[in-house]
């Protein structure tokens, strides 16, 4: 019997690893009941339908790496993101449609930035959260508007408010999430 080359062994091993990964992912989906607003399977498009939101609509995405990257308070910096499809918007009525494409609950709060303050530089307390004083609104309800216990995976929440010109920070303030990277800046002209 002819011995396989080193390259052939490598390619065979890579193919086996890909097949096993795909099978593992399918097993997680089937065991968790698929992707749904209450499940912790694979993220997908939001299953929530927002009403016709007034004003300028900003689509915000909350995401995380999930799994081994986040073990309670041992979240890695950069393992989570909060992104918006716009960084600048005209003042007035603004609606935020926040979709959680991650594997754990998230929220979105909006707070004005003072002077030359930079997004992502607020001090994080021992509880893993930042000071919410001055918060203008919060999208933290699953498939609903306003405050709640967090937007579940594969779901969305929304808020509408009147914004004056200025600089704002959008962020998730669930424990450890801000530190892990869930913040972005919004300029209102």
Tab-separated table of N, CA, C and O in Angstrom, residues 77 113 117-124 130 168-171 178-185:
chain	number	residue	atom	x	y	z
A	77	UNK	N	-12.107	41.846	25.041
A	77	UNK	CA	-12.305	43.127	24.357
A	77	UNK	C	-12.435	42.856	22.869
A	77	UNK	O	-11.698	42.070	22.301
A	113	UNK	N	-22.756	62.700	24.305
A	113	UNK	CA	-21.331	62.780	24.598
A	113	UNK	C	-21.013	64.238	24.943
A	113	UNK	O	-21.485	65.160	24.273
A	117	UNK	N	-15.524	64.244	24.392
A	117	UNK	CA	-15.564	62.860	24.866
A	117	UNK	C	-15.630	61.901	23.682
A	117	UNK	O	-16.293	62.164	22.684
A	118	UNK	N	-14.961	60.781	23.806
A	118	UNK	CA	-14.880	59.782	22.743
A	118	UNK	C	-15.706	58.565	23.143
A	118	UNK	O	-15.641	58.110	24.291
A	119	UNK	N	-16.455	58.025	22.185
A	119	UNK	CA	-17.243	56.816	22.441
A	119	UNK	C	-16.313	55.685	22.863
A	119	UNK	O	-15.217	55.528	22.332
A	120	UNK	N	-16.752	54.911	23.848
A	120	UNK	CA	-15.983	53.761	24.311
A	120	UNK	C	-14.999	54.069	25.423
A	120	UNK	O	-14.236	53.192	25.815
A	121	UNK	N	-15.020	55.311	25.943
A	121	UNK	CA	-14.044	55.683	26.971
A	121	UNK	C	-14.666	55.902	28.343
A	121	UNK	O	-13.972	56.337	29.261
A	122	UNK	N	-15.931	55.587	28.521
A	122	UNK	CA	-16.560	55.768	29.829
A	122	UNK	C	-16.007	54.727	30.805
A	122	UNK	O	-15.739	53.592	30.418
A	123	UNK	N	-15.872	55.100	32.074
A	123	UNK	CA	-15.378	54.127	33.056
A	123	UNK	C	-16.405	53.026	33.327
A	123	UNK	O	-17.600	53.293	33.434
A	124	UNK	N	-15.921	51.812	33.422
A	124	UNK	CA	-16.774	50.656	33.692
A	124	UNK	C	-16.677	50.332	35.179
A	124	UNK	O	-15.592	50.218	35.737
A	130	UNK	N	-21.635	50.790	32.836
A	130	UNK	CA	-21.250	52.192	32.939
A	130	UNK	C	-22.409	52.974	33.534
A	130	UNK	O	-23.544	52.486	33.590
A	168	UNK	N	-23.606	61.806	20.198
A	168	UNK	CA	-24.245	60.827	21.072
A	168	UNK	C	-23.468	59.519	21.030
A	168	UNK	O	-22.792	59.213	20.050
A	169	UNK	N	-23.625	58.751	22.090
A	169	UNK	CA	-23.044	57.415	22.142
A	169	UNK	C	-24.184	56.406	22.261
A	169	UNK	O	-25.060	56.549	23.111
A	170	UNK	N	-24.164	55.406	21.391
A	170	UNK	CA	-25.097	54.283	21.463
A	170	UNK	C	-24.310	53.139	22.080
A	170	UNK	O	-23.168	52.886	21.685
A	171	UNK	N	-24.897	52.430	23.036
A	171	UNK	CA	-24.149	51.352	23.684
A	171	UNK	C	-25.080	50.335	24.320
A	171	UNK	O	-26.245	50.601	24.577
A	178	UNK	N	-20.264	46.731	27.333
A	178	UNK	CA	-19.607	47.985	26.924
A	178	UNK	C	-18.103	47.753	26.829
A	178	UNK	O	-17.474	48.098	25.836
A	179	UNK	N	-17.530	47.152	27.861
A	179	UNK	CA	-16.098	46.876	27.883
A	179	UNK	C	-15.690	45.976	26.708
A	179	UNK	O	-14.614	46.127	26.139
A	180	UNK	N	-16.575	45.040	26.329
A	180	UNK	CA	-16.265	44.101	25.259
A	180	UNK	C	-16.395	44.723	23.860
A	180	UNK	O	-16.078	44.078	22.877
A	181	UNK	N	-16.870	45.995	23.788
A	181	UNK	CA	-16.887	46.678	22.486
A	181	UNK	C	-18.232	47.112	21.959
A	181	UNK	O	-18.331	47.530	20.814
A	182	UNK	N	-19.279	47.052	22.774
A	182	UNK	CA	-20.622	47.376	22.266
A	182	UNK	C	-20.939	48.860	22.442
A	182	UNK	O	-21.717	49.256	23.316
A	183	UNK	N	-20.367	49.687	21.573
A	183	UNK	CA	-20.630	51.112	21.575
A	183	UNK	C	-20.318	51.672	20.197
A	183	UNK	O	-19.526	51.092	19.439
A	184	UNK	N	-20.959	52.775	19.852
A	184	UNK	CA	-20.660	53.488	18.621
A	184	UNK	C	-21.093	54.933	18.800
A	184	UNK	O	-21.874	55.256	19.685
A	185	UNK	N	-20.598	55.789	17.947
A	185	UNK	CA	-20.864	57.232	18.006
A	185	UNK	C	-21.886	57.605	16.950
A	185	UNK	O	-21.886	57.052	15.841
